Short mmCIF file of C-alpha atoms in Angstrom, two decimals:
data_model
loop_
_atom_site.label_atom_id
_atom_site.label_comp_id
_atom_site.label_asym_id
_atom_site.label_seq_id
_atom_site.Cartn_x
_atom_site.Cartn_y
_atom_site.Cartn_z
CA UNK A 1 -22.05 -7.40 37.52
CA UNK A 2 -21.98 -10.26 40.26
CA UNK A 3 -20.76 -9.82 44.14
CA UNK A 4 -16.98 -10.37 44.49
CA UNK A 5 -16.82 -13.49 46.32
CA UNK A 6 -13.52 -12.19 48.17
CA UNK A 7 -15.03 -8.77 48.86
CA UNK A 8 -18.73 -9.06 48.69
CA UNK A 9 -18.84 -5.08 48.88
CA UNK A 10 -17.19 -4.85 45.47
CA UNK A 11 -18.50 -6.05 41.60
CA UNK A 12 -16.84 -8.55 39.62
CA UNK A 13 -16.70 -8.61 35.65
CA UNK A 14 -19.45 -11.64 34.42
CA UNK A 15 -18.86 -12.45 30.91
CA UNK A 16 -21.56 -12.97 28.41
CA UNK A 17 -21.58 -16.91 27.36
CA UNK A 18 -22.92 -17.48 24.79
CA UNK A 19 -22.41 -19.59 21.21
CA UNK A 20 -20.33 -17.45 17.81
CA UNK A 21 -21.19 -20.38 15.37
CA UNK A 22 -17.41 -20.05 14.45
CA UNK A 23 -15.65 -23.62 13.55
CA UNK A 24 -13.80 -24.69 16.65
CA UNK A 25 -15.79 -22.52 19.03
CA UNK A 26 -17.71 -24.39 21.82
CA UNK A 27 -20.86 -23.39 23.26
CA UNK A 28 -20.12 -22.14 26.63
CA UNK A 29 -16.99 -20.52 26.43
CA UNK A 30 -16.50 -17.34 28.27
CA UNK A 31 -16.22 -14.22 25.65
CA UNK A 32 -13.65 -11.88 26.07
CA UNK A 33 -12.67 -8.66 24.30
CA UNK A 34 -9.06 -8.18 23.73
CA UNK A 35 -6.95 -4.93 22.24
CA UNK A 36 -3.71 -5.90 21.16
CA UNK A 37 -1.99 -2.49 20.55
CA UNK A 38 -1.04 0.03 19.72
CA UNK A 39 2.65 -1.60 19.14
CA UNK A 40 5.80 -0.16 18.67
CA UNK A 41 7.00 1.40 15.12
CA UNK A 42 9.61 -1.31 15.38
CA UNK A 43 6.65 -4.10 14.68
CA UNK A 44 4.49 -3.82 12.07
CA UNK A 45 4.42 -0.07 12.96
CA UNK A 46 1.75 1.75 15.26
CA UNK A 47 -1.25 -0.64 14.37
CA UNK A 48 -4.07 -2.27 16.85
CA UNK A 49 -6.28 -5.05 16.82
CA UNK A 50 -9.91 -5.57 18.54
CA UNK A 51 -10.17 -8.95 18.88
CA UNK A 52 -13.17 -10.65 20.52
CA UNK A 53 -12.26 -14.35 21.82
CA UNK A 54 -14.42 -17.06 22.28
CA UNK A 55 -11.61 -19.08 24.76
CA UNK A 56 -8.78 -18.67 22.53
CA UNK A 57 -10.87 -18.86 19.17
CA UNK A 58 -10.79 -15.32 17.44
CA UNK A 59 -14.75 -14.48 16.69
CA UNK A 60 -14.17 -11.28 15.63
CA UNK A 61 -11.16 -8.65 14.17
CA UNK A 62 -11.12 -4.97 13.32
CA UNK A 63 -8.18 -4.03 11.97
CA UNK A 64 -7.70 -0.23 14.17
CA UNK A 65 -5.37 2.19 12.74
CA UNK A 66 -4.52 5.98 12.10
CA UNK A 67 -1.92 6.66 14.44
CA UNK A 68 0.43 7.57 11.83
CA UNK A 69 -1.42 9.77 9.87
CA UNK A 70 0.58 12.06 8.18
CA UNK A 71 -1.91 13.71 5.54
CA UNK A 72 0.38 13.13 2.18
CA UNK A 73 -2.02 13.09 -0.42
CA UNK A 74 -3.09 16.19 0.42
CA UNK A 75 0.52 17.93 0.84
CA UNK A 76 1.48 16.49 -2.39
CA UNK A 77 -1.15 18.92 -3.82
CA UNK A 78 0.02 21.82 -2.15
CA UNK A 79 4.08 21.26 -3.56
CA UNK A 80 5.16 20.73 -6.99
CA UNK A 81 5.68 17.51 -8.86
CA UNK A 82 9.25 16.80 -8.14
CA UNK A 83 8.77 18.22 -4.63
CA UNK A 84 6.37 15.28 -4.05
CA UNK A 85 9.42 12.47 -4.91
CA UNK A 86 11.30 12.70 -1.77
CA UNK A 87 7.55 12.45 0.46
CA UNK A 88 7.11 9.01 -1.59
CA UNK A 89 10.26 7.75 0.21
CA UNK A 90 8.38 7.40 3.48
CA UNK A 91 4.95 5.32 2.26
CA UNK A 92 6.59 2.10 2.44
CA UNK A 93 9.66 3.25 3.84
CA UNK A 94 11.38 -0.34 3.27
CA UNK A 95 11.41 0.37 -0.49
CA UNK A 96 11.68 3.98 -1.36
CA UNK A 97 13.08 2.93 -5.00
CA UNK A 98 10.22 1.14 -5.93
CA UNK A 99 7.81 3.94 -4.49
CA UNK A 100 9.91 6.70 -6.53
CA UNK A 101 9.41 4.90 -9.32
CA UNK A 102 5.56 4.08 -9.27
CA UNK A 103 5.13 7.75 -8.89
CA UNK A 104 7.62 8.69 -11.65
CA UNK A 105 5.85 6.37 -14.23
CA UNK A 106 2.47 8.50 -13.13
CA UNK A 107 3.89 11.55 -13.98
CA UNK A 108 6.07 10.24 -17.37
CA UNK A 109 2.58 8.78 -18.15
CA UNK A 110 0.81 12.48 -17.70
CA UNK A 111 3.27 14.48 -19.08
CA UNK A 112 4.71 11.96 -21.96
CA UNK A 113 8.05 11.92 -20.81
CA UNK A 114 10.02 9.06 -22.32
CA UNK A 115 12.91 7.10 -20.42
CA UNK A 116 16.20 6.65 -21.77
CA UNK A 117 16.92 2.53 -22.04
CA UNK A 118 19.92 2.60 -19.80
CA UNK A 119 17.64 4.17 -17.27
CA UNK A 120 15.26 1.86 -17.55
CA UNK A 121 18.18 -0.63 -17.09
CA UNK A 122 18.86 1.41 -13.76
CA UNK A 123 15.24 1.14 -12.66
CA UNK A 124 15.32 -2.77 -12.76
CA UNK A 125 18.03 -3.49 -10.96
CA UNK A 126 16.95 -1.12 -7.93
CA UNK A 127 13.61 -2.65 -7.91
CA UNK A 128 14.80 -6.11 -8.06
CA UNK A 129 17.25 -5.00 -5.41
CA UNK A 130 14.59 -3.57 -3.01
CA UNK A 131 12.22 -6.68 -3.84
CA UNK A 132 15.53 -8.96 -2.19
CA UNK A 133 15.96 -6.87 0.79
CA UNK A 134 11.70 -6.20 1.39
CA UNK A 135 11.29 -9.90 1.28
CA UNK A 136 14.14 -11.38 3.40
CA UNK A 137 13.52 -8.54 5.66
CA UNK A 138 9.85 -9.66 6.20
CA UNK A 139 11.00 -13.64 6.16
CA UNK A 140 13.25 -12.17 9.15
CA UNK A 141 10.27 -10.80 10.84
CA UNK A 142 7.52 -13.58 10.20
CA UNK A 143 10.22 -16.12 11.93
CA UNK A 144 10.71 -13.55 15.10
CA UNK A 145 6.59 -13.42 15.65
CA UNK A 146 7.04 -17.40 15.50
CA UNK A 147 9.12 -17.23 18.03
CA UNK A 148 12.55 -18.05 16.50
CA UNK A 149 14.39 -15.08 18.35
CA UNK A 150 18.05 -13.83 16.94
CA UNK A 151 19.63 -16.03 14.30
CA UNK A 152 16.85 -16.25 11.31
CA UNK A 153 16.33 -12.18 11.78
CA UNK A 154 20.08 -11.31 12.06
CA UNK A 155 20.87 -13.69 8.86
CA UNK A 156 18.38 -11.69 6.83
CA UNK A 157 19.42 -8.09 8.02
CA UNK A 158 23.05 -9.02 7.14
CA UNK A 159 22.31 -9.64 3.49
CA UNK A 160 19.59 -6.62 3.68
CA UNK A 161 23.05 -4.48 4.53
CA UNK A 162 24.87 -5.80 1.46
CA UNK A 163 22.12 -3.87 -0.35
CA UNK A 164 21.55 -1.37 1.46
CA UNK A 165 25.29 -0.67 1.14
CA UNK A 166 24.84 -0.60 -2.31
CA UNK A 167 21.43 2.00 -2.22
CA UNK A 168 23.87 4.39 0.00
CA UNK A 169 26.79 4.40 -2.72
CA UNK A 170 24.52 5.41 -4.81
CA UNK A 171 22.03 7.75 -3.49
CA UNK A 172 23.95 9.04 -0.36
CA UNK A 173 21.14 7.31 1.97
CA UNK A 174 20.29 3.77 2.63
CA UNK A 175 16.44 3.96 3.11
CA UNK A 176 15.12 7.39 2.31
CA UNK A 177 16.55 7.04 -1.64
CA UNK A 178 14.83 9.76 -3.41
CA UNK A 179 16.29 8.69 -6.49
CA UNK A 180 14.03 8.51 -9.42
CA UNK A 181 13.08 11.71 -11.45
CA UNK A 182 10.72 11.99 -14.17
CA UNK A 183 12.50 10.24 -17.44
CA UNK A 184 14.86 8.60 -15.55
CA UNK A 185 17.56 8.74 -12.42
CA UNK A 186 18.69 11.23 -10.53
CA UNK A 187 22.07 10.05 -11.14
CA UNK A 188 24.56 7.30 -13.04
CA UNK A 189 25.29 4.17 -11.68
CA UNK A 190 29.38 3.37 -12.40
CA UNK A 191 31.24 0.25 -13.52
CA UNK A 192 32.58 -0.20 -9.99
CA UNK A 193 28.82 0.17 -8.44
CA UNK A 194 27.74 -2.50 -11.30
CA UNK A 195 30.73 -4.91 -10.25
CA UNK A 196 29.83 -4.50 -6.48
CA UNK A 197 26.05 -5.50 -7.62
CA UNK A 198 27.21 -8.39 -9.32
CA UNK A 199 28.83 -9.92 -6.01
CA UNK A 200 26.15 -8.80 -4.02
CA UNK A 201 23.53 -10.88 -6.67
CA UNK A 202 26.29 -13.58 -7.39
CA UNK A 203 26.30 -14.54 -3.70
CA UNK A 204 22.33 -14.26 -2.29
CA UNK A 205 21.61 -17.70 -3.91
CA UNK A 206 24.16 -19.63 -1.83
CA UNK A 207 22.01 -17.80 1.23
CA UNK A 208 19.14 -18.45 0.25
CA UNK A 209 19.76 -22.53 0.18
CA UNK A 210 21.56 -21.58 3.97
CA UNK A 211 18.35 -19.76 5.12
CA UNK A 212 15.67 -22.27 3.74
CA UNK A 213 18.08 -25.48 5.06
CA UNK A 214 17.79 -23.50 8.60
CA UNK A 215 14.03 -22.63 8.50
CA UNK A 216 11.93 -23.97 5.26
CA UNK A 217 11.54 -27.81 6.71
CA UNK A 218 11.33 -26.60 10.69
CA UNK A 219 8.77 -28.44 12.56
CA UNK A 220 8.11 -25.32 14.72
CA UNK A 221 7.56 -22.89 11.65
CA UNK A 222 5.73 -25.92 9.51
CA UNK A 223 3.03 -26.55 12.51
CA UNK A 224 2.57 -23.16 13.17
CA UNK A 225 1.92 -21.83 9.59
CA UNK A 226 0.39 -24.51 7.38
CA UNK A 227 -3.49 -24.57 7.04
CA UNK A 228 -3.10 -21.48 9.29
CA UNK A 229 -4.35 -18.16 7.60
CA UNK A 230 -5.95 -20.05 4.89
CA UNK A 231 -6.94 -16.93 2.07
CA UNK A 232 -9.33 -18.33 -0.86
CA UNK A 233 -8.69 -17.28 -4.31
CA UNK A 234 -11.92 -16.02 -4.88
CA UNK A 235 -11.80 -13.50 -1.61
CA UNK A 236 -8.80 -12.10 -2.42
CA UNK A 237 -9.59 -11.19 -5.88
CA UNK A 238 -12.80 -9.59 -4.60
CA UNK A 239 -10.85 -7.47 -2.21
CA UNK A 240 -8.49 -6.56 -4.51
CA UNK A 241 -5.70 -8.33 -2.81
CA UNK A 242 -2.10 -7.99 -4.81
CA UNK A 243 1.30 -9.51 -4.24
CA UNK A 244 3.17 -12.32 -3.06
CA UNK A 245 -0.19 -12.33 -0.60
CA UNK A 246 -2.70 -13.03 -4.27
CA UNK A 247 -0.26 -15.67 -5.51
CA UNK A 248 0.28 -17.31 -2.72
CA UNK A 249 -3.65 -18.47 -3.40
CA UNK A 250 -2.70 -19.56 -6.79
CA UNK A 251 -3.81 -16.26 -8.61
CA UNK A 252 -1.52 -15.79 -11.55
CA UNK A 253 -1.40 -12.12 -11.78
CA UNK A 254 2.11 -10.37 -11.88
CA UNK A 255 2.23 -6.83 -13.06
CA UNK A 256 5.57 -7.08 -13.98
CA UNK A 257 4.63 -9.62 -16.87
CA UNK A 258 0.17 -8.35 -17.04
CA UNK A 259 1.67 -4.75 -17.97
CA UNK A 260 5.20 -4.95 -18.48
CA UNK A 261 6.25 -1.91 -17.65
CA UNK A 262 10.03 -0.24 -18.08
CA UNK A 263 11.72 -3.25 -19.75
CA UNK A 264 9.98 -6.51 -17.62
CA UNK A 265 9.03 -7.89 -20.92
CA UNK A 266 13.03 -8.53 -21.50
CA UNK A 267 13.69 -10.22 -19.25
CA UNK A 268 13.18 -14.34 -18.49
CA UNK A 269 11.18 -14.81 -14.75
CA UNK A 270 8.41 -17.11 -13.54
CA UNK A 271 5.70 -15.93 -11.47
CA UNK A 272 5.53 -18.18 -8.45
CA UNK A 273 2.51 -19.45 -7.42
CA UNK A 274 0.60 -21.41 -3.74
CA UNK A 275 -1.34 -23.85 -3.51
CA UNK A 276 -3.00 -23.38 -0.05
CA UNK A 277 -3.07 -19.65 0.78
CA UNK A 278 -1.83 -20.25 4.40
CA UNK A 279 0.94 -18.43 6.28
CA UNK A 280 3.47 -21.12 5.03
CA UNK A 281 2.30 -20.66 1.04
CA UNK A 282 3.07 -16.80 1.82
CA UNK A 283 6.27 -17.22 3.43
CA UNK A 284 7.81 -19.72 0.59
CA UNK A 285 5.85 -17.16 -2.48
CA UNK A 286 8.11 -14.74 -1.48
CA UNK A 287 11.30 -17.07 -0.96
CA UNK A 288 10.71 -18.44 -4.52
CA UNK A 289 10.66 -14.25 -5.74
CA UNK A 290 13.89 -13.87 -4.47
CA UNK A 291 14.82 -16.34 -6.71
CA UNK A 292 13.19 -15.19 -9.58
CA UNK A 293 14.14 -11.35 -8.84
CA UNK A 294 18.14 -12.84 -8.59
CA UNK A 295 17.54 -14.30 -12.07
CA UNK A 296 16.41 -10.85 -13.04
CA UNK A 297 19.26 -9.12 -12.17
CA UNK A 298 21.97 -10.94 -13.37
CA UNK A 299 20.07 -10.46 -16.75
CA UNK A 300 19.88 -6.74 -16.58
CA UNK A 301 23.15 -6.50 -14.63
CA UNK A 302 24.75 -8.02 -17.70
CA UNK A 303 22.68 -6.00 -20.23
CA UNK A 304 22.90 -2.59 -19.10
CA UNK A 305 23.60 -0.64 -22.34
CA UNK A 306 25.64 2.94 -22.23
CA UNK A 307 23.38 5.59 -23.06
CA UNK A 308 21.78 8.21 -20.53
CA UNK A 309 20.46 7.94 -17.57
CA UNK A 310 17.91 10.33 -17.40
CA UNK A 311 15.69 12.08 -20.27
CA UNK A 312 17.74 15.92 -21.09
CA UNK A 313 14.92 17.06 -22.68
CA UNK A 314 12.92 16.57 -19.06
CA UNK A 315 12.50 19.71 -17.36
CA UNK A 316 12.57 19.17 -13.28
CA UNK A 317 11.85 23.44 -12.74
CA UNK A 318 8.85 25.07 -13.49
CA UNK A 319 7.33 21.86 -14.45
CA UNK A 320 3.79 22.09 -15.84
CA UNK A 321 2.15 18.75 -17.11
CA UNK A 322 -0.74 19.53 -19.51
CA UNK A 323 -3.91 18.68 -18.31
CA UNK A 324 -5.12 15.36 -17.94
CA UNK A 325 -5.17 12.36 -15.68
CA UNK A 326 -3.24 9.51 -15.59
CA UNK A 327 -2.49 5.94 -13.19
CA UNK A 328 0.54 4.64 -13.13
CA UNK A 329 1.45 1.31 -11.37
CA UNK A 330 4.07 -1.51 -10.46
CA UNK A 331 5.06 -4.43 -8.95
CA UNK A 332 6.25 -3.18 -5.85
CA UNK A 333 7.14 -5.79 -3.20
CA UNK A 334 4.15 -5.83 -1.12
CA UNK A 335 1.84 -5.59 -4.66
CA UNK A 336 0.38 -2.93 -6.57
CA UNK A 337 1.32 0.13 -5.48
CA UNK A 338 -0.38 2.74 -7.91
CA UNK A 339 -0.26 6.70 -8.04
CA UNK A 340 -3.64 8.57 -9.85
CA UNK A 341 -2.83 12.33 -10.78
CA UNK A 342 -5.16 15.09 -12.41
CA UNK A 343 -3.29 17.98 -13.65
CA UNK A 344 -5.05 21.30 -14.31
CA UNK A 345 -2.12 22.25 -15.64
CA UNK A 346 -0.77 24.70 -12.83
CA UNK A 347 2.72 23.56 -11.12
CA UNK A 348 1.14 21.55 -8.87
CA UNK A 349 -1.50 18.57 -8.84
CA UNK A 350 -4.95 18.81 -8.96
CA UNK A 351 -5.74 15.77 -7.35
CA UNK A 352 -2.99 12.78 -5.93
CA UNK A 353 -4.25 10.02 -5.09
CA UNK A 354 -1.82 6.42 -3.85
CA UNK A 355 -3.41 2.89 -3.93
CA UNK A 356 -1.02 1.43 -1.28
CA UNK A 357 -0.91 -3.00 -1.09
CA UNK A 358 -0.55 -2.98 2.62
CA UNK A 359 -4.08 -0.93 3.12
CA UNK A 360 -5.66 -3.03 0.64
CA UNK A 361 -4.32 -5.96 1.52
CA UNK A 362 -4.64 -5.47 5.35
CA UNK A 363 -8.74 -5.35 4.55
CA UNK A 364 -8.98 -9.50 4.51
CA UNK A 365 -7.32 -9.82 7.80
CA UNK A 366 -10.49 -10.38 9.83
CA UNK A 367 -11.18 -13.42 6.88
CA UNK A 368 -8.24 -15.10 7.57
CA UNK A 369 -7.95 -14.67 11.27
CA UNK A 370 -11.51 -16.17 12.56
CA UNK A 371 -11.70 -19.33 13.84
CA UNK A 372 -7.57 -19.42 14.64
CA UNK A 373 -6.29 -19.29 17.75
CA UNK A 374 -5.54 -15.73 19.19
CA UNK A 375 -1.15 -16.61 18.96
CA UNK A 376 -2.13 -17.23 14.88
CA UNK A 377 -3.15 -13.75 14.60
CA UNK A 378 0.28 -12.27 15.35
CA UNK A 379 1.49 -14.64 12.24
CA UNK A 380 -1.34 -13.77 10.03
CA UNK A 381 -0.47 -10.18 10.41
CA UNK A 382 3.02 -10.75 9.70
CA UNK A 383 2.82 -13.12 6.54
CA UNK A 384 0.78 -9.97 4.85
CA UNK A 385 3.45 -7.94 5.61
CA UNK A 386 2.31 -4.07 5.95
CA UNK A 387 3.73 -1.15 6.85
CA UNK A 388 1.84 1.43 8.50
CA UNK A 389 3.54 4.33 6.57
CA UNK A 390 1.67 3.24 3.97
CA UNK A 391 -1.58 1.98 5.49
CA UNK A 392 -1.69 5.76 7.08
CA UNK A 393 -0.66 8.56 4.14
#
């Protein structure tokens, strides 16, 4: 601490200068330590960053979080197997359908439950449905952190209503599903529900050309996100990175096609991949799987066979799995969201475990934040695309 200069009496701050060896970083530069956070649940959720600056030049990022902790793995031990389903609706509470159904496959995969087809039917389209509404949701959010306030975020919650319309109709809530059960749905989906799908899919093409004429080719969103972020291939498969976030490096790995779970392998999709692994590779992988998911849909839209819709022979009370472990995992939309169980048998499990994609991929954001410019980190954060529900179980 150095004499104030305008009140000799008091101390002044001195900041350490001194050289990071970080590309773009010049010797000299006065090093500051910055904590951006906690932020509202309405961001990313209640999440902080400690960043240390060298001038504007990031040096250093810890990820800081655990304000949302709400201890699920361990209350999913202490309830029964079906009493666990609605608790998965609030991990990654922008997709509850796809997080009912990771979990369901666990269990199926435990007990040996089968899945009637037309359920399996049932299960596509809601996941393909979710992926639509997950991605333009986040494409909504990435443009807002740019800067682009109102129009490119309104545009993509009005066609993440269509959907979520559609969720409501059919589960009685728009976010908080709890729909799946094991071997199946908890209910049928009618032919009015599949007609109102089939606009709902018909029509997201013509916005999507709308939404990447307004925002794919902007100069704004082009300088700020290419060769911004940049994610090697190598790194992310070390961290065990999944998702739109893996492709976007040029990773070819798609559970939806590696495993093939429910019916995937019926279906005719290609697997998008970057080139780069900047912001901008991250924010057109998951334009060109909206795409791809649309394709998927009007396939299994216009397939859906008659049948049941959930297993009868099933039992949902006084459900005992035999003993055994088992991992069941899909494609949700933020990557491989995975559920491990051991049963001892007893009504409830021995041991839950989830492997959420935003914790796992949230682990390589110091890597692609050093050496950018303190305003990239806010887009580097988004273009992952996290939610803390998940990050904190």
């Amino acid at each position: 601490m150095t004499p104030s200069p305008d009140h000799p009496g008091e101390a002044m701050p001195q900041f350490k200068m001194h050289a990071t060896g970080v590309e773009g970083v010049t010797e000299g530069t006065e090093r500051m330590e910055v904590s951006m956070g906690p932020h509202h649940p309405s961001t990313h959720g209640v999440f902080r960053m400690d960043v240390e600056l060298e001038g504007e030049t990031i040096t250093k990022l810890k990820p800081v979080f655990g304000y949302l902790h709400r201890n699920h793995e361990k209350i999913a031990e202490s309830t029964s197997y079906l009493g666990s389903m609605p608790y998965t609706d609030r991990l990654d509470y922008f997709n509850s359908m796809t997080n009912n159904w990771a979990y369901a496959l666990s269990v199926e995969k435990l007990a040996g439950i089968e899945v009637p087809e037309r359920a399996e039917y049932i299960r596509v389209i809601t996941a393909e449905l979710t992926r639509l509404q997950n991605h333009v949701s986040l494409i909504g959010f990435l443009v807002q952190d740019m800067g682009a306030l109102g129009t490119p975020l309104m545009y993509a919650f009005r066609e993440r209503e269509r959907i979520l319309d559609l969720f409501e109709s059919l589960s009685g809530a728009r976010m908080m599903c709890n729909f799946m059960r094991f071997g199946g749905c908890r209910c049928d989906v009618s032919a009015d529900w599949i007609k109102q799908a089939q606009s709902v899919v018909e029509a997201f093409p013509q916005f999507l050309d709308e939404f990447e004429a307004l925002i794919s080719e902007n100069e704004v969103l082009m300088a700020r996100s290419q060769h911004v972020g940049i994610l090697k291939p190598e790194l992310a498969i070390d961290a065990g990175v999944a998702g739109p976030v893996l492709r976007a490096t040029g990773v070819n790995y798609d559970l939806r096609k590696v495993d093939g779970y429910g019916i995937y392998d019926r279906f005719q999709f290609r697997v998008p991949l970057g080139d780069h692994g900047d912001v901008y590779d991250r924010y057109m992988i998951r334009v060109l799987e909206m795409r791809e998911s649309v394709k998927i849909l009007q396939q299994a839209l216009a397939e859906i066979p008659n049948g049941d819709y959930v297993n009868p022979k099933a039992k949902l009370r006084g459900f005992r799995p035999p003993p055994g472990e088992a991992y069941g995992r899909i494609e949700a939309p933020k990557g491989e969201l995975g559920f491990y169980l051991i049963s001892d048998g007893s009504p409830k499990p021995y041991r839950y475990r989830v492997r959420p994609p935003s914790l796992i991929n949230l682990t390589i954001l110091e890597d692609m934040c050093l050496g950018q410019t303190i305003a990239d980190a806010v887009i580097i954060l988004g273009s992952i695309d996290i939610v803390l529900g998940e990050v904190d179980r």
